[in-house]
PDB file of C-alpha atoms in Angstrom:
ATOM      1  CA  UNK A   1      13.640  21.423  64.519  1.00  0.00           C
ATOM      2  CA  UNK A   2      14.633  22.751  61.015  1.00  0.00           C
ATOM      3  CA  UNK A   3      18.624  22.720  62.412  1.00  0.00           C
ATOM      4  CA  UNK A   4      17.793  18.969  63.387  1.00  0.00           C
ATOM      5  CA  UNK A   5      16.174  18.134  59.568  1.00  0.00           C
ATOM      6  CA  UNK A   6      18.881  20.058  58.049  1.00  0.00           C
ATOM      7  CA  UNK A   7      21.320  18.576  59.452  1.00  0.00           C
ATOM      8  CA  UNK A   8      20.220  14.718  58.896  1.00  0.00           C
ATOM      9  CA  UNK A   9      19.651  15.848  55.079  1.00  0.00           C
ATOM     10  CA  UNK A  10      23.140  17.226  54.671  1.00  0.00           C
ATOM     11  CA  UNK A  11      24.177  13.510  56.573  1.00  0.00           C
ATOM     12  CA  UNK A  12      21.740  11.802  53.350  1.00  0.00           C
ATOM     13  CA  UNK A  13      19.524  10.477  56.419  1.00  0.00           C
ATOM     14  CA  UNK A  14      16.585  12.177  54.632  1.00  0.00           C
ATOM     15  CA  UNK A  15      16.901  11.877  50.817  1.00  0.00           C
ATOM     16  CA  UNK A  16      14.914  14.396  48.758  1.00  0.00           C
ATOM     17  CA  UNK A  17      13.825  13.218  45.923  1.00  0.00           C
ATOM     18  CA  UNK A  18      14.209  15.332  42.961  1.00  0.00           C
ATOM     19  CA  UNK A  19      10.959  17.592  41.091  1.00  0.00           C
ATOM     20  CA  UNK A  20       9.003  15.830  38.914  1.00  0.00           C
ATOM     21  CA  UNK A  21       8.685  17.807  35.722  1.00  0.00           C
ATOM     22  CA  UNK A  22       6.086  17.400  33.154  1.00  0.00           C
ATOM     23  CA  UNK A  23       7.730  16.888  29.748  1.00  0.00           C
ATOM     24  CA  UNK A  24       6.353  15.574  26.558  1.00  0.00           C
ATOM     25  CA  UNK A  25       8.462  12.883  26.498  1.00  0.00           C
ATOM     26  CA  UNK A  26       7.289  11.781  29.567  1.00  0.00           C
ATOM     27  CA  UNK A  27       3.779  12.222  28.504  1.00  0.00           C
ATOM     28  CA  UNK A  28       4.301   9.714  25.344  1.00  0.00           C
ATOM     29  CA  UNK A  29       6.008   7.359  27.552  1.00  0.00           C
ATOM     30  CA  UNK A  30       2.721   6.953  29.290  1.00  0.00           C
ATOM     31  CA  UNK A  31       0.213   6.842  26.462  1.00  0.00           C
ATOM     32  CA  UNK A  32       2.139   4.260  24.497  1.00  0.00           C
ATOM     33  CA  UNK A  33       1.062   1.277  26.746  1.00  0.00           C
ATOM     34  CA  UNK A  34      -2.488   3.298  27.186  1.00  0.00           C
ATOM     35  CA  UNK A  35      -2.836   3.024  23.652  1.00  0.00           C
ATOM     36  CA  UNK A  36      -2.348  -0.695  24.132  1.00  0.00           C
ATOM     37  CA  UNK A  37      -4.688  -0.722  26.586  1.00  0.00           C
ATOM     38  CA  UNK A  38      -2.805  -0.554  29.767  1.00  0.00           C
ATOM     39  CA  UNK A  39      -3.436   1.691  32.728  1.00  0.00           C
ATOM     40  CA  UNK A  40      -6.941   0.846  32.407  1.00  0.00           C
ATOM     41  CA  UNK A  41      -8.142  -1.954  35.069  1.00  0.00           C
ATOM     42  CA  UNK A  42     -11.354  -1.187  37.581  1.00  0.00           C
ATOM     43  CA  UNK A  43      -9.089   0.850  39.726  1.00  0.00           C
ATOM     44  CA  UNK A  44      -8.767   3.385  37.106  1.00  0.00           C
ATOM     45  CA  UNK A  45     -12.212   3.952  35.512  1.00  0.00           C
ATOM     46  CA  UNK A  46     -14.003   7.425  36.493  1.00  0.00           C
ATOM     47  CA  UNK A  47     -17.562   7.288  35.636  1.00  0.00           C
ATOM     48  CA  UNK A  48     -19.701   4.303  35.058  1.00  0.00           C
ATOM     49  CA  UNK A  49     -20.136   1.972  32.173  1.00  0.00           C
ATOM     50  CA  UNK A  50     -22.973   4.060  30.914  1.00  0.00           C
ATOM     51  CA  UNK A  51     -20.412   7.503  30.647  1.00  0.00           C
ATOM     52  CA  UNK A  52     -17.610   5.493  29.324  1.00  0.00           C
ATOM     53  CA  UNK A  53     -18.944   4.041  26.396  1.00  0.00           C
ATOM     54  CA  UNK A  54     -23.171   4.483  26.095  1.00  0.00           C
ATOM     55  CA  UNK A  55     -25.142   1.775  25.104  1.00  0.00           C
ATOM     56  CA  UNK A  56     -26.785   4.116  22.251  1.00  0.00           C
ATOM     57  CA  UNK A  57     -23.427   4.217  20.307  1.00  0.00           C
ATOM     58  CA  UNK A  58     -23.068   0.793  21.044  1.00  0.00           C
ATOM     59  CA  UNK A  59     -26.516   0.266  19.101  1.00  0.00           C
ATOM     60  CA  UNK A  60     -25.809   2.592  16.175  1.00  0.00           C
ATOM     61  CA  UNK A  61     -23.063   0.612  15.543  1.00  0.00           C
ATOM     62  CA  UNK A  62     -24.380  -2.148  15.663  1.00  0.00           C
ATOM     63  CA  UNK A  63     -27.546  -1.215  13.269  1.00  0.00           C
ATOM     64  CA  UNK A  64     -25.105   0.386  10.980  1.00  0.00           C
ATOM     65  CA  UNK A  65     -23.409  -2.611  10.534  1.00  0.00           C
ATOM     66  CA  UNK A  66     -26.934  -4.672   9.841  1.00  0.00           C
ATOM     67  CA  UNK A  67     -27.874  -1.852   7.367  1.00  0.00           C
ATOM     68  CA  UNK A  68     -24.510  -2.180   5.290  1.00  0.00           C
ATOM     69  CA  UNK A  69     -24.891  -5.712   4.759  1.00  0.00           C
ATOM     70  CA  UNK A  70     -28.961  -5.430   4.018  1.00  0.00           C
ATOM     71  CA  UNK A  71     -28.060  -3.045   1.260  1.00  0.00           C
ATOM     72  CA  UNK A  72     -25.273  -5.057   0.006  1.00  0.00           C
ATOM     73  CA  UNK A  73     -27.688  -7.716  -0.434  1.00  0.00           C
ATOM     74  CA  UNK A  74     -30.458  -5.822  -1.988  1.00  0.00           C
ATOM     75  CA  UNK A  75     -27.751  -4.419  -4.565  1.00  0.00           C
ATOM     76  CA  UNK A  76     -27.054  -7.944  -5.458  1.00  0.00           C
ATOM     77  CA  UNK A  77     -30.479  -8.997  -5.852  1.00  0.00           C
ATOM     78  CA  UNK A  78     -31.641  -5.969  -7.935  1.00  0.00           C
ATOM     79  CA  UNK A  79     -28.253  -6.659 -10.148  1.00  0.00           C
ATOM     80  CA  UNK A  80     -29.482 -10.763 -10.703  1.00  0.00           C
ATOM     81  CA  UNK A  81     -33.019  -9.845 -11.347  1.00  0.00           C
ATOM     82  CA  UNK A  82     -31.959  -7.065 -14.038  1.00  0.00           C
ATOM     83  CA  UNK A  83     -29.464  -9.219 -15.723  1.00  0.00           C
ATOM     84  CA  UNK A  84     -32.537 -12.046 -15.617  1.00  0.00           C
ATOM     85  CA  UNK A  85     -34.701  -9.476 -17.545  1.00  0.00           C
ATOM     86  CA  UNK A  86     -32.007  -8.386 -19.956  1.00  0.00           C
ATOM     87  CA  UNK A  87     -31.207 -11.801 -20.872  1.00  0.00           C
ATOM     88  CA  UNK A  88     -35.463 -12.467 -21.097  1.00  0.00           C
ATOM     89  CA  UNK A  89     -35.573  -9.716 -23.330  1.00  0.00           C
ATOM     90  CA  UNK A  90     -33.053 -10.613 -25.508  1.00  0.00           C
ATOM     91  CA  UNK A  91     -34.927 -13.558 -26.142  1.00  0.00           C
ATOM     92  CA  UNK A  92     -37.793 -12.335 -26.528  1.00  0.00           C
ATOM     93  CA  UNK A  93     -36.399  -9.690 -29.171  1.00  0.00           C
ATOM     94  CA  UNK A  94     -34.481 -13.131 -31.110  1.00  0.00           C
ATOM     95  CA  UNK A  95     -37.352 -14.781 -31.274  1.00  0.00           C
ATOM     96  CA  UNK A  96     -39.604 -12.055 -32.222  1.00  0.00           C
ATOM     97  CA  UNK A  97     -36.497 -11.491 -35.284  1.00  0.00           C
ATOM     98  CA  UNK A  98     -36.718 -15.405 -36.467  1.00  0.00           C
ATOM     99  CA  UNK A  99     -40.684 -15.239 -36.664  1.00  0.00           C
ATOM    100  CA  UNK A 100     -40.461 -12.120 -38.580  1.00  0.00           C
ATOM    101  CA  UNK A 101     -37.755 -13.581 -41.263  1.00  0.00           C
ATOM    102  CA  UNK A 102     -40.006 -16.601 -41.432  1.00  0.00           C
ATOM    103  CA  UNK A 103     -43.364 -15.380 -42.216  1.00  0.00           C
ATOM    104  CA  UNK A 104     -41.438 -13.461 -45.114  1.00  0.00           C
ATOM    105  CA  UNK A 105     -39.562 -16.650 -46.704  1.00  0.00           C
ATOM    106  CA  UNK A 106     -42.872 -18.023 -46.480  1.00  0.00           C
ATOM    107  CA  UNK A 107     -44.612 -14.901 -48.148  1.00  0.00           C
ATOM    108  CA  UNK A 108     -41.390 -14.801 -50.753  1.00  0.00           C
ATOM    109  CA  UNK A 109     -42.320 -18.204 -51.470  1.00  0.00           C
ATOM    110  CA  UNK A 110     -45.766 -18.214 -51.818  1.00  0.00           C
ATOM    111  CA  UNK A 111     -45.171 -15.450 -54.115  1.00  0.00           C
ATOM    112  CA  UNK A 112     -43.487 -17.341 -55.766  1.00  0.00           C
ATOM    113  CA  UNK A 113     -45.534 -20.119 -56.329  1.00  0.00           C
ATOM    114  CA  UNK A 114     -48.156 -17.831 -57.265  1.00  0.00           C
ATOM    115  CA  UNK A 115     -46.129 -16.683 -60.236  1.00  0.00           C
ATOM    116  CA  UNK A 116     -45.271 -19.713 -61.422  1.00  0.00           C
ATOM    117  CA  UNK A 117     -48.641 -20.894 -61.504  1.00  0.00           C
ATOM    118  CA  UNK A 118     -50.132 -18.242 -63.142  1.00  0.00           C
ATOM    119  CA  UNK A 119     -47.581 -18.505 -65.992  1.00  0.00           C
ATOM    120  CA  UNK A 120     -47.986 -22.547 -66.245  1.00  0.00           C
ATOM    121  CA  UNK A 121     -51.758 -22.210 -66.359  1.00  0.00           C
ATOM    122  CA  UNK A 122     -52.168 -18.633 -68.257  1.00  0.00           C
ATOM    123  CA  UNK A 123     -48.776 -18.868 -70.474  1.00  0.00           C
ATOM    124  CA  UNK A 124     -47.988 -15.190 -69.275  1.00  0.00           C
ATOM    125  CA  UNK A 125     -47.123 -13.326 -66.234  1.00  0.00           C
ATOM    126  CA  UNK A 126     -50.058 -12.056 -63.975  1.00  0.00           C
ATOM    127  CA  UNK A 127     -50.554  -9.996 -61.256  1.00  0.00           C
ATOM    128  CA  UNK A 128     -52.828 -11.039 -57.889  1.00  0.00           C
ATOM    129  CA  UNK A 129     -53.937  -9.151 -55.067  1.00  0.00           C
ATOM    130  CA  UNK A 130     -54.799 -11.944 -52.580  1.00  0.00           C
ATOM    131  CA  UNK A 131     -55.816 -13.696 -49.466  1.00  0.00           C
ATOM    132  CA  UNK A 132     -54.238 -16.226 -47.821  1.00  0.00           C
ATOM    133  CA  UNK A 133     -57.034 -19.227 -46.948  1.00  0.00           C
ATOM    134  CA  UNK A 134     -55.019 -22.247 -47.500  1.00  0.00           C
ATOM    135  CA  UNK A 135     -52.084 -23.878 -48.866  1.00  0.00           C
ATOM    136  CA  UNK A 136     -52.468 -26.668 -52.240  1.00  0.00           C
ATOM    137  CA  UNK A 137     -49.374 -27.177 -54.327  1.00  0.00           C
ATOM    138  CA  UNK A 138     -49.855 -29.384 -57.733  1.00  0.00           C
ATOM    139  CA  UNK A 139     -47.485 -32.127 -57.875  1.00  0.00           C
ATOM    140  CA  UNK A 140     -48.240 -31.530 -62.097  1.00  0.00           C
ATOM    141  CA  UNK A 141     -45.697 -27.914 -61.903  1.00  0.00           C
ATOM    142  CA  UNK A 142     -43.097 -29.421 -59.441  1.00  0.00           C
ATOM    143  CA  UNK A 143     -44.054 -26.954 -56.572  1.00  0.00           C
ATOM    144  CA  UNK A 144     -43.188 -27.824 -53.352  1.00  0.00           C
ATOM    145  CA  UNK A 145     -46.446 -30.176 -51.721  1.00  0.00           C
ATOM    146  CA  UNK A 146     -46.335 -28.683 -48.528  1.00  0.00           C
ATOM    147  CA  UNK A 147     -47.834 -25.106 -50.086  1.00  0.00           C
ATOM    148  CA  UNK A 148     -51.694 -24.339 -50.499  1.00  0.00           C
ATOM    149  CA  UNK A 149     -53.343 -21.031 -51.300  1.00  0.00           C
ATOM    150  CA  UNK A 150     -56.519 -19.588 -52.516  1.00  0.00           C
ATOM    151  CA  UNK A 151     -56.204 -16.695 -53.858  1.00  0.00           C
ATOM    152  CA  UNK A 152     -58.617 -14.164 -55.501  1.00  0.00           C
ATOM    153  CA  UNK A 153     -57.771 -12.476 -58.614  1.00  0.00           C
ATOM    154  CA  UNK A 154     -57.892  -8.625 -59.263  1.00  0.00           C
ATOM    155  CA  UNK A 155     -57.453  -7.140 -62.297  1.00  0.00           C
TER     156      UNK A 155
END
């Protein structure tokens, strides 16, 4: 039988094909399209759906992805909500500034009008310790009218 088979291969009846030999080329060849996503219908999956690609990565993922965007906004709201009490406090500390430089014009000038008072009415320059009660300006010395003050006198 092997004269009968040898004889009908050296005829090319039977055609042997050559070896198949595993070379990296080869290899590379068939990973390209792979990478693509070829060569990878129903018929050739080995294990189930589960083993492939589990449902817990599939959720970690997916909660990662909910977590980065949570904190994303959280870092935005903490940044408005800091820049809204910077800005209050700003304020506050402006307004705080303008009430202190007003109270002292209006001590400067009732000081003042206190001096020039005391040297209309006593013809020499005094000195006063006082309280603040009210304000009463003489039109008679050409003080301003909108002034009052009683003041006690220590000597």
């Amino acid at each position: 039988m092997e004269d009968k088979t040898y004889g009908m291969g050296k005829d090319r009846f039977i055609i042997k094909n050559p070896t198949k030999i595993h070379t990296h080329d080869r290899i590379c060849q068939m990973k390209a399209p792979k990478r693509k996503g070829c060569h990878s219908g129903y018929g050739k999956q080995n294990g189930t759906r589960e083993a492939r690609l589990p449902t817990k990565v599939l959720w970690m993922r997916r909660i990662r992805v909910l977590r980065a965007s949570i904190d994303q906004r959280l870092r935005t709201q903490e940044k408005t909500l800091s820049d809204q009490f910077d800005t209050k406090r700003a304020k506050n500390r402006a307004s705080r500034e303008g009430k202190i430089t007003t109270r002292e014009e209006r001590l400067a000038l009732l000081l003042r009008l206190i001096r020039c008072l005391a040297v209309a009415v006593l013809k020499q320059p005094i000195r006063f310790c006082f309280q603040v009660h009210q304000v009463v300006a003489p039109d008679a010395y050409n003080m301003p009218t909108e002034l009052l003050l009683k003041f006690n006198k220590k000597s």
